């Protein structure tokens, strides 16, 4: 089976391509390197011991997409390509709607015209908004997103639901990721953010390595056991493996299915700092700072549906996530 992976040079995409290649899938990676580097492709080859086709292309480039579908047999698409920085999306909403929503529409048009109607889409727990209580289940109402990035995910989910309603030959899997952290155990690929990280784990690893002075813990007055925000952190390799199960589901028939990919466990910011210090042997300087706007107190998954229907469940614990995040940071202090 041949899988086109959009955004395959990025953080989650690169880990997923390794799993796909190692399982014997033919892989075609599409990326425009907006938020990744060509070196990631060399690392995928090195870790997987296999090869793939690479197409430098933008998902908004209809002619480029048509050429890829004409020149390659594609059975299904895993669609990671998109912009993902929450604070940037508040400053540049149009760029986010154009790239994420517009790009997905163009990709789906090219797929339809090429007769490829199987897609796995990277959605996010952010679509649950701030009104649902954790553990979050797929049948809870989505919406009420707190920033343009989150709203692009909500809109794309709705667009794909409409695509399926109009044409039942499509097979669509929407994956709602919780908080991916960690890295491949080799330390050759991992999260490589540009500039100052927005997310917790890359911020922690950059404080630990001395690149940043001190972590701001956003809020210590939440209604949680220690007052700091609680999240469902998931190892990126577990997440990557979830995509193999999802693509099998997409290939096996038609339909529209939604799955949470999370662990069901909630850890506070202070829990993560402690687990990281234990796993790395490094001290993480932190101070309490005001809450970050748009943050919810608690967000963790009910992953039962993915276990029941996909046969997938997360295996790595928080210690392993911290160990692998640190291994990647230590081996690549400047990123790729
Ligand atoms: P990433 O930025 O590392 O990877 C995205 C890749 O897409 C990059 O390589 C980038 O160059 C490419 N890309 C962006 N726009 C493109 C375009 N128009 N055409 C072609 N390529 C393009 O991000 P990631 O963390 O690997 O996330 C992958 C997907 O998962 C994204 O859609 C993201 O929104 C979603 N997601 C991520 C998280 C997370 O915490 N990392 C959580 C929930 C959902
Ligand atoms: C954020 C996004 C979410 C996106 C996800 C993955 C917001 C409001 N949500 O989720 O839409 O899908 O990233 O990209 O931005 N924290 C600190 N100090 C820091 C960074 C984070 O204390 O420097 C805290 C946060 O307040 C939160 C936890 O750490 O409690 C996790 O934060 P983060 O890694 O940014 O993920 P989310 O906010 O869950």
mmCIF file of C-alpha atoms and ligand atoms in Angstrom:
data_model
loop_
_atom_site.group_PDB
_atom_site.id
_atom_site.type_symbol
_atom_site.label_atom_id
_atom_site.label_comp_id
_atom_site.label_asym_id
_atom_site.label_seq_id
_atom_site.Cartn_x
_atom_site.Cartn_y
_atom_site.Cartn_z
ATOM 1 C CA UNK A 1 0.000 0.000 0.000
ATOM 2 C CA UNK A 2 1.256 3.491 -0.837
ATOM 3 C CA UNK A 3 0.681 6.386 1.555
ATOM 4 C CA UNK A 4 1.141 10.070 0.728
ATOM 5 C CA UNK A 5 2.237 11.867 3.898
ATOM 6 C CA UNK A 6 1.755 15.647 3.797
ATOM 7 C CA UNK A 7 3.993 17.434 6.317
ATOM 8 C CA UNK A 8 6.077 14.260 6.554
ATOM 9 C CA UNK A 9 9.313 16.139 7.362
ATOM 10 C CA UNK A 10 7.763 17.647 10.519
ATOM 11 C CA UNK A 11 7.776 16.441 14.119
ATOM 12 C CA UNK A 12 4.887 13.952 14.136
ATOM 13 C CA UNK A 13 5.104 13.239 10.393
ATOM 14 C CA UNK A 14 8.760 12.144 10.522
ATOM 15 C CA UNK A 15 8.101 9.710 13.382
ATOM 16 C CA UNK A 16 5.073 8.335 11.521
ATOM 17 C CA UNK A 17 7.036 7.849 8.274
ATOM 18 C CA UNK A 18 9.579 5.702 10.135
ATOM 19 C CA UNK A 19 6.824 3.442 11.454
ATOM 20 C CA UNK A 20 5.204 3.230 7.990
ATOM 21 C CA UNK A 21 8.469 2.368 6.217
ATOM 22 C CA UNK A 22 9.379 -0.208 8.863
ATOM 23 C CA UNK A 23 5.959 -1.846 8.395
ATOM 24 C CA UNK A 24 6.546 -2.117 4.631
ATOM 25 C CA UNK A 25 4.326 0.685 3.324
ATOM 26 C CA UNK A 26 5.455 2.642 0.283
ATOM 27 C CA UNK A 27 5.808 6.236 1.455
ATOM 28 C CA UNK A 28 5.611 9.471 -0.530
ATOM 29 C CA UNK A 29 6.493 12.502 1.585
ATOM 30 C CA UNK A 30 5.232 15.947 0.608
ATOM 31 C CA UNK A 31 6.515 19.023 2.459
ATOM 32 C CA UNK A 32 7.348 22.666 1.735
ATOM 33 C CA UNK A 33 9.884 22.884 4.635
ATOM 34 C CA UNK A 34 8.052 25.856 6.116
ATOM 35 C CA UNK A 35 8.618 24.433 9.593
ATOM 36 C CA UNK A 36 11.096 21.605 8.985
ATOM 37 C CA UNK A 37 14.472 20.935 7.389
ATOM 38 C CA UNK A 38 15.639 18.623 4.591
ATOM 39 C CA UNK A 39 17.991 16.966 7.112
ATOM 40 C CA UNK A 40 14.898 15.350 8.682
ATOM 41 C CA UNK A 41 14.584 13.253 5.505
ATOM 42 C CA UNK A 42 18.149 11.922 5.861
ATOM 43 C CA UNK A 43 17.401 11.008 9.460
ATOM 44 C CA UNK A 44 14.205 9.150 8.468
ATOM 45 C CA UNK A 45 16.270 7.116 5.985
ATOM 46 C CA UNK A 46 18.948 6.417 8.578
ATOM 47 C CA UNK A 47 16.566 5.277 11.324
ATOM 48 C CA UNK A 48 14.174 3.280 9.147
ATOM 49 C CA UNK A 49 16.839 1.702 6.975
ATOM 50 C CA UNK A 50 14.430 2.144 4.062
ATOM 51 C CA UNK A 51 13.631 4.655 1.371
ATOM 52 C CA UNK A 52 10.729 6.806 0.194
ATOM 53 C CA UNK A 53 9.811 9.291 -2.527
ATOM 54 C CA UNK A 54 10.088 12.973 -1.638
ATOM 55 C CA UNK A 55 8.141 15.785 -3.336
ATOM 56 C CA UNK A 56 8.864 19.379 -2.338
ATOM 57 C CA UNK A 57 5.391 20.840 -2.756
ATOM 58 C CA UNK A 58 2.833 23.035 -1.034
ATOM 59 C CA UNK A 59 -0.632 21.639 -0.318
ATOM 60 C CA UNK A 60 -2.077 24.858 -1.781
ATOM 61 C CA UNK A 61 -0.383 24.175 -5.146
ATOM 62 C CA UNK A 62 -3.076 22.363 -7.125
ATOM 63 C CA UNK A 63 -0.907 21.722 -10.198
ATOM 64 C CA UNK A 64 1.880 20.325 -8.003
ATOM 65 C CA UNK A 65 -0.577 17.995 -6.249
ATOM 66 C CA UNK A 66 -2.051 16.801 -9.558
ATOM 67 C CA UNK A 67 1.449 15.932 -10.755
ATOM 68 C CA UNK A 68 2.160 13.926 -7.589
ATOM 69 C CA UNK A 69 -1.083 11.946 -7.939
ATOM 70 C CA UNK A 70 -0.423 11.387 -11.664
ATOM 71 C CA UNK A 71 3.126 10.122 -11.112
ATOM 72 C CA UNK A 72 2.591 7.991 -7.999
ATOM 73 C CA UNK A 73 0.179 5.280 -7.010
ATOM 74 C CA UNK A 74 -1.457 6.579 -3.801
ATOM 75 C CA UNK A 75 -3.873 4.456 -1.755
ATOM 76 C CA UNK A 76 -4.390 6.856 1.149
ATOM 77 C CA UNK A 77 -3.212 10.211 2.486
ATOM 78 C CA UNK A 78 -2.074 11.052 6.013
ATOM 79 C CA UNK A 79 -2.471 14.802 6.254
ATOM 80 C CA UNK A 80 -0.154 16.501 8.785
ATOM 81 C CA UNK A 81 0.775 19.650 6.816
ATOM 82 C CA UNK A 82 -0.355 22.817 8.529
ATOM 83 C CA UNK A 83 0.646 25.729 10.731
ATOM 84 C CA UNK A 84 0.389 25.043 14.455
ATOM 85 C CA UNK A 85 1.587 27.961 16.602
ATOM 86 C CA UNK A 86 -1.319 29.177 18.708
ATOM 87 C CA UNK A 87 0.025 32.666 19.512
ATOM 88 C CA UNK A 88 1.100 33.259 15.888
ATOM 89 C CA UNK A 89 -2.394 32.271 14.741
ATOM 90 C CA UNK A 90 -3.829 35.114 16.855
ATOM 91 C CA UNK A 91 -1.547 37.598 15.069
ATOM 92 C CA UNK A 92 -1.946 36.101 11.585
ATOM 93 C CA UNK A 93 -5.426 34.517 11.413
ATOM 94 C CA UNK A 94 -5.741 34.859 7.632
ATOM 95 C CA UNK A 95 -2.485 32.989 7.028
ATOM 96 C CA UNK A 96 -3.731 30.185 9.285
ATOM 97 C CA UNK A 97 -7.130 29.915 7.583
ATOM 98 C CA UNK A 98 -5.520 30.074 4.140
ATOM 99 C CA UNK A 99 -2.843 27.491 4.825
ATOM 100 C CA UNK A 100 -4.747 25.047 7.026
ATOM 101 C CA UNK A 101 -8.328 25.320 5.742
ATOM 102 C CA UNK A 102 -7.591 26.446 2.150
ATOM 103 C CA UNK A 103 -4.741 23.941 1.829
ATOM 104 C CA UNK A 104 -6.913 21.056 3.036
ATOM 105 C CA UNK A 105 -9.681 21.973 0.564
ATOM 106 C CA UNK A 106 -7.161 22.046 -2.310
ATOM 107 C CA UNK A 107 -5.686 18.715 -1.194
ATOM 108 C CA UNK A 108 -9.131 17.083 -1.007
ATOM 109 C CA UNK A 109 -10.095 18.433 -4.453
ATOM 110 C CA UNK A 110 -6.920 16.944 -5.923
ATOM 111 C CA UNK A 111 -7.592 13.659 -4.107
ATOM 112 C CA UNK A 112 -11.192 13.481 -5.358
ATOM 113 C CA UNK A 113 -10.131 14.159 -8.944
ATOM 114 C CA UNK A 114 -7.412 11.504 -8.697
ATOM 115 C CA UNK A 115 -9.904 8.998 -7.239
ATOM 116 C CA UNK A 116 -8.071 8.810 -3.875
ATOM 117 C CA UNK A 117 -10.733 9.076 -1.195
ATOM 118 C CA UNK A 118 -9.008 7.830 1.946
ATOM 119 C CA UNK A 119 -7.570 10.347 4.400
ATOM 120 C CA UNK A 120 -6.314 10.441 7.988
ATOM 121 C CA UNK A 121 -6.343 13.993 9.360
ATOM 122 C CA UNK A 122 -4.322 15.524 12.247
ATOM 123 C CA UNK A 123 -6.879 17.175 14.451
ATOM 124 C CA UNK A 124 -6.381 18.223 18.044
ATOM 125 C CA UNK A 125 -7.895 18.028 21.515
ATOM 126 C CA UNK A 126 -8.205 21.788 21.134
ATOM 127 C CA UNK A 127 -11.511 21.177 19.241
ATOM 128 C CA UNK A 128 -13.148 20.214 22.565
ATOM 129 C CA UNK A 129 -12.901 23.912 23.544
ATOM 130 C CA UNK A 130 -13.267 24.908 27.181
ATOM 131 C CA UNK A 131 -16.792 23.707 27.960
ATOM 132 C CA UNK A 132 -16.370 19.925 28.139
ATOM 133 C CA UNK A 133 -15.175 18.141 31.310
ATOM 134 C CA UNK A 134 -12.270 15.661 31.154
ATOM 135 C CA UNK A 135 -11.981 12.809 30.413
ATOM 136 C CA UNK A 136 -12.884 14.006 26.919
ATOM 137 C CA UNK A 137 -14.851 11.659 24.681
ATOM 138 C CA UNK A 138 -15.347 11.807 20.933
ATOM 139 C CA UNK A 139 -19.133 12.129 21.291
ATOM 140 C CA UNK A 140 -18.871 15.378 23.274
ATOM 141 C CA UNK A 141 -19.743 18.562 21.340
ATOM 142 C CA UNK A 142 -16.777 20.132 19.558
ATOM 143 C CA UNK A 143 -16.373 23.888 19.132
ATOM 144 C CA UNK A 144 -15.864 26.881 21.408
ATOM 145 C CA UNK A 145 -12.215 26.968 20.346
ATOM 146 C CA UNK A 146 -10.144 29.734 21.910
ATOM 147 C CA UNK A 147 -7.802 30.734 19.063
ATOM 148 C CA UNK A 148 -7.683 30.765 15.214
ATOM 149 C CA UNK A 149 -5.379 27.705 15.103
ATOM 150 C CA UNK A 150 -7.930 25.654 17.050
ATOM 151 C CA UNK A 151 -10.735 27.021 14.910
ATOM 152 C CA UNK A 152 -8.961 25.845 11.726
ATOM 153 C CA UNK A 153 -9.016 22.293 13.146
ATOM 154 C CA UNK A 154 -12.714 22.604 14.007
ATOM 155 C CA UNK A 155 -13.547 23.937 10.523
ATOM 156 C CA UNK A 156 -11.516 21.228 8.768
ATOM 157 C CA UNK A 157 -13.271 18.511 10.783
ATOM 158 C CA UNK A 158 -16.615 19.981 9.644
ATOM 159 C CA UNK A 159 -15.490 20.247 6.019
ATOM 160 C CA UNK A 160 -14.415 16.588 6.026
ATOM 161 C CA UNK A 161 -17.752 15.582 7.603
ATOM 162 C CA UNK A 162 -19.544 17.398 4.748
ATOM 163 C CA UNK A 163 -17.298 15.710 2.164
ATOM 164 C CA UNK A 164 -18.290 12.317 3.547
ATOM 165 C CA UNK A 165 -21.988 13.251 3.765
ATOM 166 C CA UNK A 166 -21.930 14.218 0.078
ATOM 167 C CA UNK A 167 -20.003 11.159 -1.097
ATOM 168 C CA UNK A 168 -20.027 7.973 0.992
ATOM 169 C CA UNK A 169 -17.151 6.510 -1.004
ATOM 170 C CA UNK A 170 -14.784 8.541 1.166
ATOM 171 C CA UNK A 171 -13.013 6.968 4.131
ATOM 172 C CA UNK A 172 -12.028 9.620 6.650
ATOM 173 C CA UNK A 173 -10.342 9.280 10.034
ATOM 174 C CA UNK A 174 -10.080 12.351 12.268
ATOM 175 C CA UNK A 175 -7.424 11.924 14.957
ATOM 176 C CA UNK A 176 -7.594 14.250 17.951
ATOM 177 C CA UNK A 177 -4.117 14.367 19.458
ATOM 178 C CA UNK A 178 -3.581 15.316 23.074
ATOM 179 C CA UNK A 179 -0.077 16.663 23.988
ATOM 180 C CA UNK A 180 2.673 14.935 21.975
ATOM 181 C CA UNK A 181 6.149 15.070 23.542
ATOM 182 C CA UNK A 182 9.228 12.826 23.474
ATOM 183 C CA UNK A 183 11.305 11.801 20.497
ATOM 184 C CA UNK A 184 12.565 8.728 18.678
ATOM 185 C CA UNK A 185 14.809 6.668 20.983
ATOM 186 C CA UNK A 186 17.751 7.129 18.589
ATOM 187 C CA UNK A 187 17.816 10.867 19.409
ATOM 188 C CA UNK A 188 18.101 11.552 15.661
ATOM 189 C CA UNK A 189 14.700 13.196 15.235
ATOM 190 C CA UNK A 190 12.506 15.177 17.607
ATOM 191 C CA UNK A 191 10.652 18.438 18.018
ATOM 192 C CA UNK A 192 12.669 21.308 16.545
ATOM 193 C CA UNK A 193 10.757 24.539 17.192
ATOM 194 C CA UNK A 194 11.787 27.829 15.585
ATOM 195 C CA UNK A 195 12.584 30.614 18.068
ATOM 196 C CA UNK A 196 11.316 30.543 21.634
ATOM 197 C CA UNK A 197 9.124 27.471 22.184
ATOM 198 C CA UNK A 198 5.432 27.932 22.957
ATOM 199 C CA UNK A 199 4.911 24.442 24.314
ATOM 200 C CA UNK A 200 5.955 23.127 27.686
ATOM 201 C CA UNK A 201 8.383 20.275 26.926
ATOM 202 C CA UNK A 202 10.657 22.049 24.413
ATOM 203 C CA UNK A 203 10.775 25.002 26.816
ATOM 204 C CA UNK A 204 11.829 22.692 29.670
ATOM 205 C CA UNK A 205 14.559 20.985 27.613
ATOM 206 C CA UNK A 206 15.947 24.360 26.485
ATOM 207 C CA UNK A 207 16.098 25.577 30.104
ATOM 208 C CA UNK A 208 17.825 22.321 31.091
ATOM 209 C CA UNK A 209 20.454 22.707 28.368
ATOM 210 C CA UNK A 210 21.067 26.369 29.301
ATOM 211 C CA UNK A 211 19.608 27.950 26.173
ATOM 212 C CA UNK A 212 16.813 29.614 28.181
ATOM 213 C CA UNK A 213 17.071 30.923 31.777
ATOM 214 C CA UNK A 214 13.875 30.010 33.484
ATOM 215 C CA UNK A 215 10.515 28.380 32.731
ATOM 216 C CA UNK A 216 7.400 30.466 33.372
ATOM 217 C CA UNK A 217 4.744 28.204 34.876
ATOM 218 C CA UNK A 218 1.537 29.764 33.601
ATOM 219 C CA UNK A 219 -0.807 29.845 36.588
ATOM 220 C CA UNK A 220 -0.660 28.162 40.022
ATOM 221 C CA UNK A 221 -4.235 28.912 41.032
ATOM 222 C CA UNK A 222 -6.121 26.441 38.836
ATOM 223 C CA UNK A 223 -8.577 24.057 40.512
ATOM 224 C CA UNK A 224 -6.076 21.170 40.240
ATOM 225 C CA UNK A 225 -4.183 19.295 43.000
ATOM 226 C CA UNK A 226 -1.109 21.573 42.838
ATOM 227 C CA UNK A 227 -2.744 24.578 41.136
ATOM 228 C CA UNK A 228 -0.962 24.151 37.776
ATOM 229 C CA UNK A 229 -2.534 23.068 34.461
ATOM 230 C CA UNK A 230 -3.118 19.360 33.852
ATOM 231 C CA UNK A 231 -2.596 17.757 30.414
ATOM 232 C CA UNK A 232 -2.507 14.333 28.776
ATOM 233 C CA UNK A 233 1.073 13.997 27.465
ATOM 234 C CA UNK A 234 1.614 11.268 24.874
ATOM 235 C CA UNK A 235 4.890 9.898 23.484
ATOM 236 C CA UNK A 236 5.257 10.868 19.811
ATOM 237 C CA UNK A 237 6.190 7.270 18.900
ATOM 238 C CA UNK A 238 2.915 6.017 20.428
ATOM 239 C CA UNK A 239 1.147 8.701 18.416
ATOM 240 C CA UNK A 240 2.966 7.615 15.247
ATOM 241 C CA UNK A 241 1.880 4.007 15.839
ATOM 242 C CA UNK A 242 -1.709 5.230 16.228
ATOM 243 C CA UNK A 243 -1.492 6.491 12.639
ATOM 244 C CA UNK A 244 -0.709 3.005 11.360
ATOM 245 C CA UNK A 245 -3.881 1.695 12.993
ATOM 246 C CA UNK A 246 -5.821 4.695 11.641
ATOM 247 C CA UNK A 247 -4.553 4.238 8.088
ATOM 248 C CA UNK A 248 -5.503 0.546 8.225
ATOM 249 C CA UNK A 249 -8.974 1.630 9.298
ATOM 250 C CA UNK A 250 -9.146 4.139 6.416
ATOM 251 C CA UNK A 251 -7.978 1.500 3.927
ATOM 252 C CA UNK A 252 -10.390 -1.153 5.179
ATOM 253 C CA UNK A 253 -13.667 0.428 4.066
ATOM 254 C CA UNK A 254 -15.559 3.694 3.946
ATOM 255 C CA UNK A 255 -16.941 5.947 6.672
ATOM 256 C CA UNK A 256 -16.042 8.864 8.905
ATOM 257 C CA UNK A 257 -14.509 8.023 12.257
ATOM 258 C CA UNK A 258 -13.113 10.183 15.046
ATOM 259 C CA UNK A 259 -10.576 8.986 17.612
ATOM 260 C CA UNK A 260 -8.769 10.525 20.563
ATOM 261 C CA UNK A 261 -5.089 9.664 20.704
ATOM 262 C CA UNK A 262 -4.100 10.161 24.324
ATOM 263 C CA UNK A 263 -3.118 8.150 27.403
ATOM 264 C CA UNK A 264 -6.037 9.020 29.760
ATOM 265 C CA UNK A 265 -3.527 10.231 32.376
ATOM 266 C CA UNK A 266 -3.305 13.866 33.436
ATOM 267 C CA UNK A 267 -0.031 15.399 34.656
ATOM 268 C CA UNK A 268 0.372 18.898 36.046
ATOM 269 C CA UNK A 269 3.147 21.252 34.955
ATOM 270 C CA UNK A 270 4.939 20.588 38.269
ATOM 271 C CA UNK A 271 4.563 16.800 37.757
ATOM 272 C CA UNK A 272 6.237 17.145 34.336
ATOM 273 C CA UNK A 273 9.082 19.251 35.752
ATOM 274 C CA UNK A 274 9.691 16.639 38.469
ATOM 275 C CA UNK A 275 9.547 13.722 36.026
ATOM 276 C CA UNK A 276 11.933 15.553 33.684
ATOM 277 C CA UNK A 277 14.423 16.318 36.477
ATOM 278 C CA UNK A 278 14.394 12.657 37.514
ATOM 279 C CA UNK A 279 14.828 11.351 33.968
ATOM 280 C CA UNK A 280 17.552 13.830 32.953
ATOM 281 C CA UNK A 281 19.374 14.472 36.215
ATOM 282 C CA UNK A 282 19.110 18.203 35.369
ATOM 283 C CA UNK A 283 17.585 20.967 37.468
ATOM 284 C CA UNK A 284 14.881 23.045 35.769
ATOM 285 C CA UNK A 285 14.622 26.651 37.028
ATOM 286 C CA UNK A 286 11.051 27.835 37.100
ATOM 287 C CA UNK A 287 8.913 30.619 38.480
ATOM 288 C CA UNK A 288 5.175 31.077 38.707
ATOM 289 C CA UNK A 289 3.675 33.506 36.198
ATOM 290 C CA UNK A 290 0.096 34.604 35.434
ATOM 291 C CA UNK A 291 -2.234 32.236 33.568
ATOM 292 C CA UNK A 292 -1.832 32.166 29.772
ATOM 293 C CA UNK A 293 -4.946 33.353 27.990
ATOM 294 C CA UNK A 294 -6.928 30.589 26.287
ATOM 295 C CA UNK A 295 -5.575 27.844 28.603
ATOM 296 C CA UNK A 296 -7.947 25.406 30.275
ATOM 297 C CA UNK A 297 -7.282 23.992 33.763
ATOM 298 C CA UNK A 298 -7.534 20.311 32.871
ATOM 299 C CA UNK A 299 -7.511 18.403 29.562
ATOM 300 C CA UNK A 300 -7.120 14.647 29.283
ATOM 301 C CA UNK A 301 -8.598 11.954 27.109
ATOM 302 C CA UNK A 302 -10.822 8.960 27.282
ATOM 303 C CA UNK A 303 -8.961 6.800 24.717
ATOM 304 C CA UNK A 304 -11.352 3.816 24.990
ATOM 305 C CA UNK A 305 -12.731 4.168 21.470
ATOM 306 C CA UNK A 306 -9.294 3.952 19.830
ATOM 307 C CA UNK A 307 -8.497 0.865 21.893
ATOM 308 C CA UNK A 308 -11.791 -0.830 21.061
ATOM 309 C CA UNK A 309 -12.001 0.021 17.364
ATOM 310 C CA UNK A 310 -8.372 0.462 16.297
ATOM 311 C CA UNK A 311 -6.685 -1.885 18.758
ATOM 312 C CA UNK A 312 -4.341 0.946 19.706
ATOM 313 C CA UNK A 313 -3.217 2.125 23.102
ATOM 314 C CA UNK A 314 -0.308 4.216 24.324
ATOM 315 C CA UNK A 315 2.561 2.242 25.856
ATOM 316 C CA UNK A 316 5.187 4.764 27.008
ATOM 317 C CA UNK A 317 5.034 6.470 30.404
ATOM 318 C CA UNK A 318 5.948 10.019 31.394
ATOM 319 C CA UNK A 319 9.499 8.992 32.451
ATOM 320 C CA UNK A 320 10.205 7.573 28.998
ATOM 321 C CA UNK A 321 8.735 10.685 27.342
ATOM 322 C CA UNK A 322 11.052 12.896 29.429
ATOM 323 C CA UNK A 323 14.087 10.667 28.830
ATOM 324 C CA UNK A 324 13.597 10.722 25.068
ATOM 325 C CA UNK A 325 12.905 14.483 24.955
ATOM 326 C CA UNK A 326 16.155 15.066 26.827
ATOM 327 C CA UNK A 327 18.137 12.580 24.728
ATOM 328 C CA UNK A 328 17.044 14.432 21.579
ATOM 329 C CA UNK A 329 17.837 17.874 23.050
ATOM 330 C CA UNK A 330 21.250 16.790 24.366
ATOM 331 C CA UNK A 331 22.281 15.208 21.058
ATOM 332 C CA UNK A 332 20.969 18.144 19.002
ATOM 333 C CA UNK A 333 21.473 21.291 21.110
ATOM 334 C CA UNK A 334 20.888 23.491 18.056
ATOM 335 C CA UNK A 335 18.125 21.341 16.529
ATOM 336 C CA UNK A 336 18.616 19.698 13.131
HETATM 337 P P1 LIG B 1 5.322 20.440 12.310
HETATM 338 O O1 LIG B 1 5.264 21.907 12.083
HETATM 339 O O2 LIG B 1 6.563 19.863 12.892
HETATM 340 O O3 LIG B 1 4.977 19.649 10.971
HETATM 341 C C1 LIG B 1 4.124 20.174 9.974
HETATM 342 C C2 LIG B 1 4.827 20.041 8.644
HETATM 343 O O4 LIG B 1 3.969 20.556 7.624
HETATM 344 C C3 LIG B 1 6.126 20.844 8.577
HETATM 345 O O5 LIG B 1 7.165 20.013 8.095
HETATM 346 C C4 LIG B 1 5.821 21.971 7.599
HETATM 347 O O6 LIG B 1 6.961 22.374 6.869
HETATM 348 C C5 LIG B 1 4.747 21.350 6.728
HETATM 349 N N1 LIG B 1 3.821 22.314 6.107
HETATM 350 C C6 LIG B 1 3.170 23.343 6.689
HETATM 351 N N2 LIG B 1 2.396 23.979 5.785
HETATM 352 C C7 LIG B 1 2.566 23.324 4.605
HETATM 353 C C8 LIG B 1 2.032 23.500 3.301
HETATM 354 N N3 LIG B 1 1.184 24.495 3.023
HETATM 355 N N4 LIG B 1 2.417 22.653 2.324
HETATM 356 C C9 LIG B 1 3.285 21.657 2.589
HETATM 357 N N5 LIG B 1 3.830 21.443 3.793
HETATM 358 C C10 LIG B 1 3.468 22.265 4.797
HETATM 359 O O7 LIG B 1 4.053 20.070 13.239
HETATM 360 P P2 LIG B 1 3.704 18.731 13.988
HETATM 361 O O8 LIG B 1 3.836 18.978 15.454
HETATM 362 O O9 LIG B 1 4.398 17.593 13.381
HETATM 363 O O10 LIG B 1 2.148 18.666 13.685
HETATM 364 C C11 LIG B 1 1.626 17.950 12.581
HETATM 365 C C12 LIG B 1 0.126 18.153 12.524
HETATM 366 O O11 LIG B 1 -0.466 17.746 13.754
HETATM 367 C C13 LIG B 1 -0.282 19.621 12.320
HETATM 368 O O12 LIG B 1 -1.411 19.662 11.489
HETATM 369 C C14 LIG B 1 -0.647 20.064 13.722
HETATM 370 O O13 LIG B 1 -1.571 21.112 13.721
HETATM 371 C C15 LIG B 1 -1.259 18.796 14.290
HETATM 372 N N6 LIG B 1 -1.198 18.739 15.757
HETATM 373 C C16 LIG B 1 0.002 18.891 16.386
HETATM 374 C C17 LIG B 1 0.059 18.870 17.782
HETATM 375 C C18 LIG B 1 1.370 19.060 18.494
HETATM 376 O O14 LIG B 1 1.353 19.307 19.697
HETATM 377 N N7 LIG B 1 2.517 18.944 17.850
HETATM 378 C C19 LIG B 1 -1.117 18.674 18.527
HETATM 379 C C20 LIG B 1 -2.329 18.511 17.841
HETATM 380 C C21 LIG B 1 -2.357 18.535 16.447
HETATM 381 C C1 LIG B 2 -1.267 24.010 23.128
HETATM 382 C C2 LIG B 2 -2.365 24.715 22.388
HETATM 383 C C3 LIG B 2 -3.177 23.695 21.621
HETATM 384 C C4 LIG B 2 -2.262 22.894 20.689
HETATM 385 C C5 LIG B 2 -1.145 22.260 21.512
HETATM 386 C C6 LIG B 2 -0.138 21.582 20.641
HETATM 387 C C7 LIG B 2 -2.895 26.720 23.690
HETATM 388 C C8 LIG B 2 -3.937 27.439 24.496
HETATM 389 N N1 LIG B 2 -3.204 25.461 23.291
HETATM 390 O O1 LIG B 2 -1.853 23.100 24.062
HETATM 391 O O2 LIG B 2 -4.159 24.360 20.851
HETATM 392 O O3 LIG B 2 -2.999 21.868 20.032
HETATM 393 O O4 LIG B 2 -0.454 23.285 22.255
HETATM 394 O O5 LIG B 2 0.583 22.487 19.870
HETATM 395 O O6 LIG B 2 -1.847 27.253 23.436
HETATM 396 N N2 LIG B 2 2.976 25.831 30.118
HETATM 397 C C9 LIG B 2 3.712 26.559 31.035
HETATM 398 N N3 LIG B 2 4.800 27.245 30.578
HETATM 399 C C10 LIG B 2 5.180 27.243 29.266
HETATM 400 C C11 LIG B 2 4.417 26.497 28.331
HETATM 401 C C12 LIG B 2 3.308 25.810 28.802
HETATM 402 O O7 LIG B 2 3.393 26.581 32.228
HETATM 403 O O8 LIG B 2 6.176 27.909 28.921
HETATM 404 C C13 LIG B 2 1.812 25.061 30.605
HETATM 405 C C14 LIG B 2 0.492 25.464 29.989
HETATM 406 O O9 LIG B 2 -0.121 26.497 30.707
HETATM 407 C C15 LIG B 2 -0.280 24.137 30.046
HETATM 408 C C16 LIG B 2 0.812 23.065 29.880
HETATM 409 O O10 LIG B 2 2.037 23.715 30.250
HETATM 410 O O11 LIG B 2 -0.880 23.970 31.309
HETATM 411 C C17 LIG B 2 0.945 22.533 28.465
HETATM 412 O O12 LIG B 2 1.099 23.637 27.565
HETATM 413 P P1 LIG B 2 1.442 23.444 26.005
HETATM 414 O O13 LIG B 2 2.580 22.513 25.862
HETATM 415 O O14 LIG B 2 1.578 24.806 25.396
HETATM 416 O O15 LIG B 2 0.161 22.695 25.437
HETATM 417 P P2 LIG B 2 -1.394 23.093 25.531
HETATM 418 O O16 LIG B 2 -1.594 24.438 26.079
HETATM 419 O O17 LIG B 2 -2.098 21.974 26.204
#
